[in-house]
Amino acid sequence: MLQLLGQTLTNVASFKDVSVEFNKNKITFIRGTNLDADPSQPTGNGVGKSMLMGCPSNVFFFSPPLAIKKKDKKQLLGKSSSITERLIGLDGHKYEVTQRANKYTVLRDGVDMELRTVPIAEKFIREELFPMTELMYYTTAYVSTQRTFKMQESS
Protein backbone atom coordinates (compact mmCIF):
# COMPACT_ATOMS: atom_id res chain seq x y z
CA MET A 1 0.00 0.00 0.00
CA LEU A 2 1.27 3.45 -0.95
CA GLN A 3 1.15 5.87 1.99
CA LEU A 4 2.00 9.57 2.04
CA LEU A 5 3.79 10.35 5.30
CA GLY A 6 4.38 14.08 4.96
CA GLN A 7 5.97 16.89 3.02
CA THR A 8 8.36 19.79 3.45
CA LEU A 9 8.33 23.05 1.49
CA THR A 10 11.36 25.34 1.40
CA ASN A 11 11.06 28.82 -0.14
CA VAL A 12 7.85 28.01 -2.04
CA ALA A 13 5.62 31.11 -2.23
CA SER A 14 5.12 32.32 1.35
CA PHE A 15 6.29 29.00 2.82
CA LYS A 16 9.87 29.52 3.94
CA ASP A 17 10.37 26.23 5.79
CA VAL A 18 7.18 24.29 6.46
CA SER A 19 6.81 20.62 7.26
CA VAL A 20 3.47 18.81 7.41
CA GLU A 21 3.08 15.27 8.67
CA PHE A 22 0.10 13.21 7.53
CA ASN A 23 -0.73 11.08 10.54
CA LYS A 24 -1.90 7.50 10.35
CA ASN A 25 -5.57 8.45 10.40
CA LYS A 26 -7.41 8.34 7.12
CA ILE A 27 -8.13 12.08 6.98
CA THR A 28 -5.83 15.05 7.59
CA PHE A 29 -7.43 18.47 7.94
CA ILE A 30 -5.48 21.60 7.11
CA ARG A 31 -6.90 24.96 8.08
CA GLY A 32 -5.49 28.42 8.20
CA THR A 33 -6.32 32.06 8.62
CA ASN A 34 -5.05 34.83 6.40
CA LEU A 35 -3.33 37.10 8.91
CA ASP A 36 -2.94 39.79 6.25
CA ALA A 37 -6.71 40.10 5.84
CA ASP A 38 -8.79 42.89 7.37
CA PRO A 39 -9.14 41.93 11.10
CA SER A 40 -12.83 42.91 11.05
CA GLN A 41 -13.44 40.32 8.31
CA PRO A 42 -11.15 37.33 8.97
CA THR A 43 -10.93 34.82 6.16
CA GLY A 44 -9.37 31.44 5.50
CA ASN A 45 -8.79 32.38 1.87
CA GLY A 46 -5.35 33.25 0.57
CA VAL A 47 -3.55 31.34 3.31
CA GLY A 48 -1.94 28.73 1.04
CA LYS A 49 -3.99 25.61 1.86
CA SER A 50 -4.48 24.71 -1.80
CA MET A 51 -0.82 25.39 -2.57
CA LEU A 52 0.24 23.18 0.32
CA MET A 53 -2.03 20.30 -0.59
CA GLY A 54 -1.34 20.58 -4.32
CA CYS A 55 2.31 19.66 -3.72
CA PRO A 56 1.99 15.86 -4.01
CA SER A 57 0.48 16.17 -7.47
CA ASN A 58 3.14 18.69 -8.52
CA VAL A 59 5.95 16.36 -7.43
CA PHE A 60 4.50 13.09 -8.74
CA PHE A 61 3.20 14.51 -12.01
CA PHE A 62 6.32 16.56 -12.78
CA SER A 63 5.00 20.08 -12.83
CA PRO A 64 6.16 22.98 -10.73
CA PRO A 65 3.43 24.76 -8.79
CA LEU A 66 2.02 27.77 -10.58
CA ALA A 67 0.88 31.06 -9.17
CA ILE A 68 -2.59 30.57 -10.63
CA LYS A 69 -3.91 33.94 -9.47
CA LYS A 70 -0.94 36.01 -10.56
CA LYS A 71 -1.23 37.88 -13.82
CA ASP A 72 1.83 36.30 -15.41
CA LYS A 73 1.45 32.85 -13.76
CA LYS A 74 5.08 32.63 -12.73
CA GLN A 75 6.44 29.33 -11.49
CA LEU A 76 6.94 29.29 -7.74
CA LEU A 77 9.99 27.02 -7.58
CA GLY A 78 13.10 29.17 -7.65
CA LYS A 79 16.77 28.27 -7.38
CA SER A 80 16.61 27.86 -3.59
CA SER A 81 13.14 26.26 -3.53
CA SER A 82 12.20 22.64 -3.00
CA ILE A 83 9.26 20.38 -2.23
CA THR A 84 9.93 17.06 -0.52
CA GLU A 85 7.32 14.31 -0.33
CA ARG A 86 7.84 11.49 2.18
CA LEU A 87 6.07 8.20 1.57
CA ILE A 88 6.11 4.46 1.95
CA GLY A 89 6.26 2.97 -1.51
CA LEU A 90 4.46 -0.08 -2.86
CA ASP A 91 7.62 -2.07 -2.14
CA GLY A 92 7.47 -1.18 1.59
CA HIS A 93 10.54 1.09 1.53
CA LYS A 94 10.51 4.67 2.82
CA TYR A 95 11.15 7.25 0.12
CA GLU A 96 11.86 10.97 0.04
CA VAL A 97 11.31 12.62 -3.31
CA THR A 98 12.58 16.20 -3.55
CA GLN A 99 11.57 18.38 -6.47
CA ARG A 100 13.67 21.43 -7.27
CA ALA A 101 13.36 23.83 -10.19
CA ASN A 102 15.51 21.69 -12.51
CA LYS A 103 16.03 18.32 -10.83
CA TYR A 104 14.76 15.63 -8.51
CA THR A 105 16.51 13.78 -5.69
CA VAL A 106 15.11 10.39 -4.68
CA LEU A 107 16.16 8.70 -1.42
CA ARG A 108 15.19 5.12 -0.57
CA ASP A 109 15.53 4.32 3.13
CA GLY A 110 17.79 7.39 3.42
CA VAL A 111 20.14 6.35 0.59
CA ASP A 112 20.42 8.52 -2.52
CA MET A 113 19.33 6.50 -5.56
CA GLU A 114 21.45 8.81 -7.75
CA LEU A 115 18.72 9.42 -10.31
CA ARG A 116 20.54 12.52 -11.50
CA THR A 117 18.62 13.55 -14.60
CA VAL A 118 14.97 14.58 -14.64
CA PRO A 119 13.96 11.98 -17.29
CA ILE A 120 15.51 9.12 -15.27
CA ALA A 121 13.87 10.31 -12.03
CA GLU A 122 10.53 10.76 -13.81
CA LYS A 123 10.72 7.26 -15.30
CA PHE A 124 11.40 5.71 -11.88
CA ILE A 125 8.62 7.71 -10.20
CA ARG A 126 6.08 7.06 -12.97
CA GLU A 127 6.79 3.35 -13.43
CA GLU A 128 7.86 2.09 -10.01
CA LEU A 129 7.27 4.51 -7.15
CA PHE A 130 3.99 6.21 -8.02
CA PRO A 131 2.44 4.25 -10.90
CA MET A 132 -0.82 6.21 -11.10
CA THR A 133 -2.29 8.40 -13.76
CA GLU A 134 -3.54 11.81 -12.66
CA LEU A 135 -7.12 10.59 -13.01
CA MET A 136 -6.43 7.56 -10.80
CA TYR A 137 -4.76 9.80 -8.21
CA TYR A 138 -7.62 12.27 -8.09
CA THR A 139 -10.25 9.56 -7.76
CA THR A 140 -8.27 8.04 -4.87
CA ALA A 141 -7.25 11.14 -2.92
CA TYR A 142 -8.72 14.45 -3.96
CA VAL A 143 -6.29 17.30 -3.52
CA SER A 144 -7.17 20.53 -5.28
CA THR A 145 -4.67 21.90 -7.78
CA GLN A 146 -7.10 24.34 -9.35
CA ARG A 147 -6.81 22.31 -12.56
CA THR A 148 -9.84 20.99 -14.45
CA PHE A 149 -10.29 17.22 -14.58
CA LYS A 150 -12.95 15.15 -16.34
CA MET A 151 -14.38 13.97 -13.01
CA GLN A 152 -14.66 17.59 -11.88
CA GLU A 153 -16.83 19.17 -14.55
CA SER A 154 -18.54 21.81 -12.43
CA SER A 155 -17.91 23.70 -9.24
Tab-separated table of C-alpha atoms in Angstrom:
chain	number	residue	atom	x	y	z
A	1	MET	CA	0.000	0.000	0.000
A	2	LEU	CA	1.271	3.453	-0.945
A	3	GLN	CA	1.151	5.866	1.993
A	4	LEU	CA	2.005	9.570	2.038
A	5	LEU	CA	3.794	10.354	5.304
A	6	GLY	CA	4.377	14.083	4.963
A	7	GLN	CA	5.973	16.890	3.021
A	8	THR	CA	8.364	19.793	3.446
A	9	LEU	CA	8.335	23.045	1.488
A	10	THR	CA	11.356	25.335	1.403
A	11	ASN	CA	11.061	28.815	-0.138
A	12	VAL	CA	7.845	28.015	-2.043
A	13	ALA	CA	5.623	31.112	-2.233
A	14	SER	CA	5.118	32.319	1.348
A	15	PHE	CA	6.286	28.999	2.819
A	16	LYS	CA	9.872	29.523	3.945
A	17	ASP	CA	10.369	26.232	5.792
A	18	VAL	CA	7.177	24.288	6.464
A	19	SER	CA	6.806	20.621	7.260
A	20	VAL	CA	3.466	18.807	7.407
A	21	GLU	CA	3.078	15.266	8.671
A	22	PHE	CA	0.105	13.210	7.533
A	23	ASN	CA	-0.732	11.078	10.537
A	24	LYS	CA	-1.897	7.504	10.347
A	25	ASN	CA	-5.569	8.453	10.404
A	26	LYS	CA	-7.415	8.335	7.119
A	27	ILE	CA	-8.131	12.080	6.975
A	28	THR	CA	-5.829	15.046	7.586
A	29	PHE	CA	-7.428	18.473	7.945
A	30	ILE	CA	-5.477	21.604	7.109
A	31	ARG	CA	-6.904	24.958	8.078
A	32	GLY	CA	-5.495	28.421	8.196
A	33	THR	CA	-6.324	32.056	8.615
A	34	ASN	CA	-5.046	34.825	6.398
A	35	LEU	CA	-3.326	37.098	8.914
A	36	ASP	CA	-2.936	39.790	6.254
A	37	ALA	CA	-6.714	40.104	5.841
A	38	ASP	CA	-8.788	42.895	7.372
A	39	PRO	CA	-9.136	41.932	11.098
A	40	SER	CA	-12.831	42.912	11.054
A	41	GLN	CA	-13.443	40.316	8.310
A	42	PRO	CA	-11.152	37.330	8.972
A	43	THR	CA	-10.931	34.823	6.158
A	44	GLY	CA	-9.373	31.439	5.501
A	45	ASN	CA	-8.791	32.380	1.872
A	46	GLY	CA	-5.354	33.245	0.565
A	47	VAL	CA	-3.550	31.337	3.313
A	48	GLY	CA	-1.937	28.727	1.043
A	49	LYS	CA	-3.985	25.611	1.863
A	50	SER	CA	-4.485	24.714	-1.803
A	51	MET	CA	-0.823	25.385	-2.575
A	52	LEU	CA	0.242	23.176	0.323
A	53	MET	CA	-2.034	20.304	-0.593
A	54	GLY	CA	-1.336	20.583	-4.316
A	55	CYS	CA	2.312	19.664	-3.725
A	56	PRO	CA	1.992	15.859	-4.010
A	57	SER	CA	0.475	16.170	-7.473
A	58	ASN	CA	3.138	18.687	-8.522
A	59	VAL	CA	5.945	16.355	-7.428
A	60	PHE	CA	4.501	13.090	-8.739
A	61	PHE	CA	3.202	14.513	-12.008
A	62	PHE	CA	6.323	16.556	-12.778
A	63	SER	CA	5.004	20.078	-12.834
A	64	PRO	CA	6.164	22.980	-10.729
A	65	PRO	CA	3.427	24.760	-8.794
A	66	LEU	CA	2.019	27.768	-10.580
A	67	ALA	CA	0.878	31.061	-9.172
A	68	ILE	CA	-2.591	30.569	-10.630
A	69	LYS	CA	-3.906	33.941	-9.473
A	70	LYS	CA	-0.942	36.007	-10.560
A	71	LYS	CA	-1.234	37.880	-13.820
A	72	ASP	CA	1.829	36.296	-15.410
A	73	LYS	CA	1.452	32.851	-13.764
A	74	LYS	CA	5.080	32.626	-12.731
A	75	GLN	CA	6.436	29.329	-11.490
A	76	LEU	CA	6.935	29.286	-7.739
A	77	LEU	CA	9.989	27.015	-7.584
A	78	GLY	CA	13.099	29.173	-7.648
A	79	LYS	CA	16.773	28.269	-7.378
A	80	SER	CA	16.609	27.864	-3.586
A	81	SER	CA	13.138	26.262	-3.530
A	82	SER	CA	12.196	22.637	-2.999
A	83	ILE	CA	9.260	20.382	-2.230
A	84	THR	CA	9.929	17.060	-0.517
A	85	GLU	CA	7.316	14.309	-0.329
A	86	ARG	CA	7.845	11.490	2.178
A	87	LEU	CA	6.073	8.196	1.572
A	88	ILE	CA	6.108	4.460	1.951
A	89	GLY	CA	6.258	2.967	-1.514
A	90	LEU	CA	4.455	-0.078	-2.861
A	91	ASP	CA	7.620	-2.073	-2.136
A	92	GLY	CA	7.469	-1.177	1.594
A	93	HIS	CA	10.544	1.092	1.528
A	94	LYS	CA	10.515	4.669	2.823
A	95	TYR	CA	11.146	7.254	0.115
A	96	GLU	CA	11.855	10.965	0.043
A	97	VAL	CA	11.305	12.622	-3.314
A	98	THR	CA	12.580	16.197	-3.547
A	99	GLN	CA	11.567	18.379	-6.471
A	100	ARG	CA	13.671	21.429	-7.274
A	101	ALA	CA	13.359	23.830	-10.187
A	102	ASN	CA	15.511	21.686	-12.511
A	103	LYS	CA	16.030	18.321	-10.833
A	104	TYR	CA	14.758	15.625	-8.512
A	105	THR	CA	16.510	13.777	-5.689
A	106	VAL	CA	15.112	10.389	-4.680
A	107	LEU	CA	16.157	8.702	-1.419
A	108	ARG	CA	15.194	5.121	-0.573
A	109	ASP	CA	15.532	4.325	3.129
A	110	GLY	CA	17.792	7.388	3.416
A	111	VAL	CA	20.137	6.345	0.593
A	112	ASP	CA	20.415	8.522	-2.522
A	113	MET	CA	19.328	6.502	-5.559
A	114	GLU	CA	21.454	8.811	-7.753
A	115	LEU	CA	18.719	9.420	-10.306
A	116	ARG	CA	20.539	12.520	-11.502
A	117	THR	CA	18.619	13.554	-14.600
A	118	VAL	CA	14.970	14.581	-14.637
A	119	PRO	CA	13.963	11.976	-17.295
A	120	ILE	CA	15.506	9.118	-15.270
A	121	ALA	CA	13.874	10.310	-12.032
A	122	GLU	CA	10.528	10.763	-13.810
A	123	LYS	CA	10.722	7.257	-15.297
A	124	PHE	CA	11.399	5.710	-11.878
A	125	ILE	CA	8.619	7.711	-10.201
A	126	ARG	CA	6.082	7.058	-12.971
A	127	GLU	CA	6.791	3.351	-13.435
A	128	GLU	CA	7.858	2.090	-10.013
A	129	LEU	CA	7.274	4.509	-7.152
A	130	PHE	CA	3.990	6.214	-8.022
A	131	PRO	CA	2.436	4.248	-10.904
A	132	MET	CA	-0.818	6.214	-11.100
A	133	THR	CA	-2.294	8.397	-13.761
A	134	GLU	CA	-3.538	11.808	-12.658
A	135	LEU	CA	-7.124	10.593	-13.014
A	136	MET	CA	-6.427	7.560	-10.795
A	137	TYR	CA	-4.759	9.796	-8.215
A	138	TYR	CA	-7.619	12.274	-8.089
A	139	THR	CA	-10.252	9.555	-7.757
A	140	THR	CA	-8.271	8.039	-4.872
A	141	ALA	CA	-7.247	11.145	-2.918
A	142	TYR	CA	-8.715	14.448	-3.963
A	143	VAL	CA	-6.290	17.302	-3.520
A	144	SER	CA	-7.172	20.529	-5.279
A	145	THR	CA	-4.674	21.897	-7.778
A	146	GLN	CA	-7.100	24.338	-9.348
A	147	ARG	CA	-6.814	22.309	-12.562
A	148	THR	CA	-9.841	20.994	-14.454
A	149	PHE	CA	-10.287	17.221	-14.575
A	150	LYS	CA	-12.950	15.153	-16.340
A	151	MET	CA	-14.377	13.968	-13.010
A	152	GLN	CA	-14.658	17.594	-11.885
A	153	GLU	CA	-16.830	19.171	-14.551
A	154	SER	CA	-18.541	21.811	-12.427
A	155	SER	CA	-17.907	23.700	-9.237
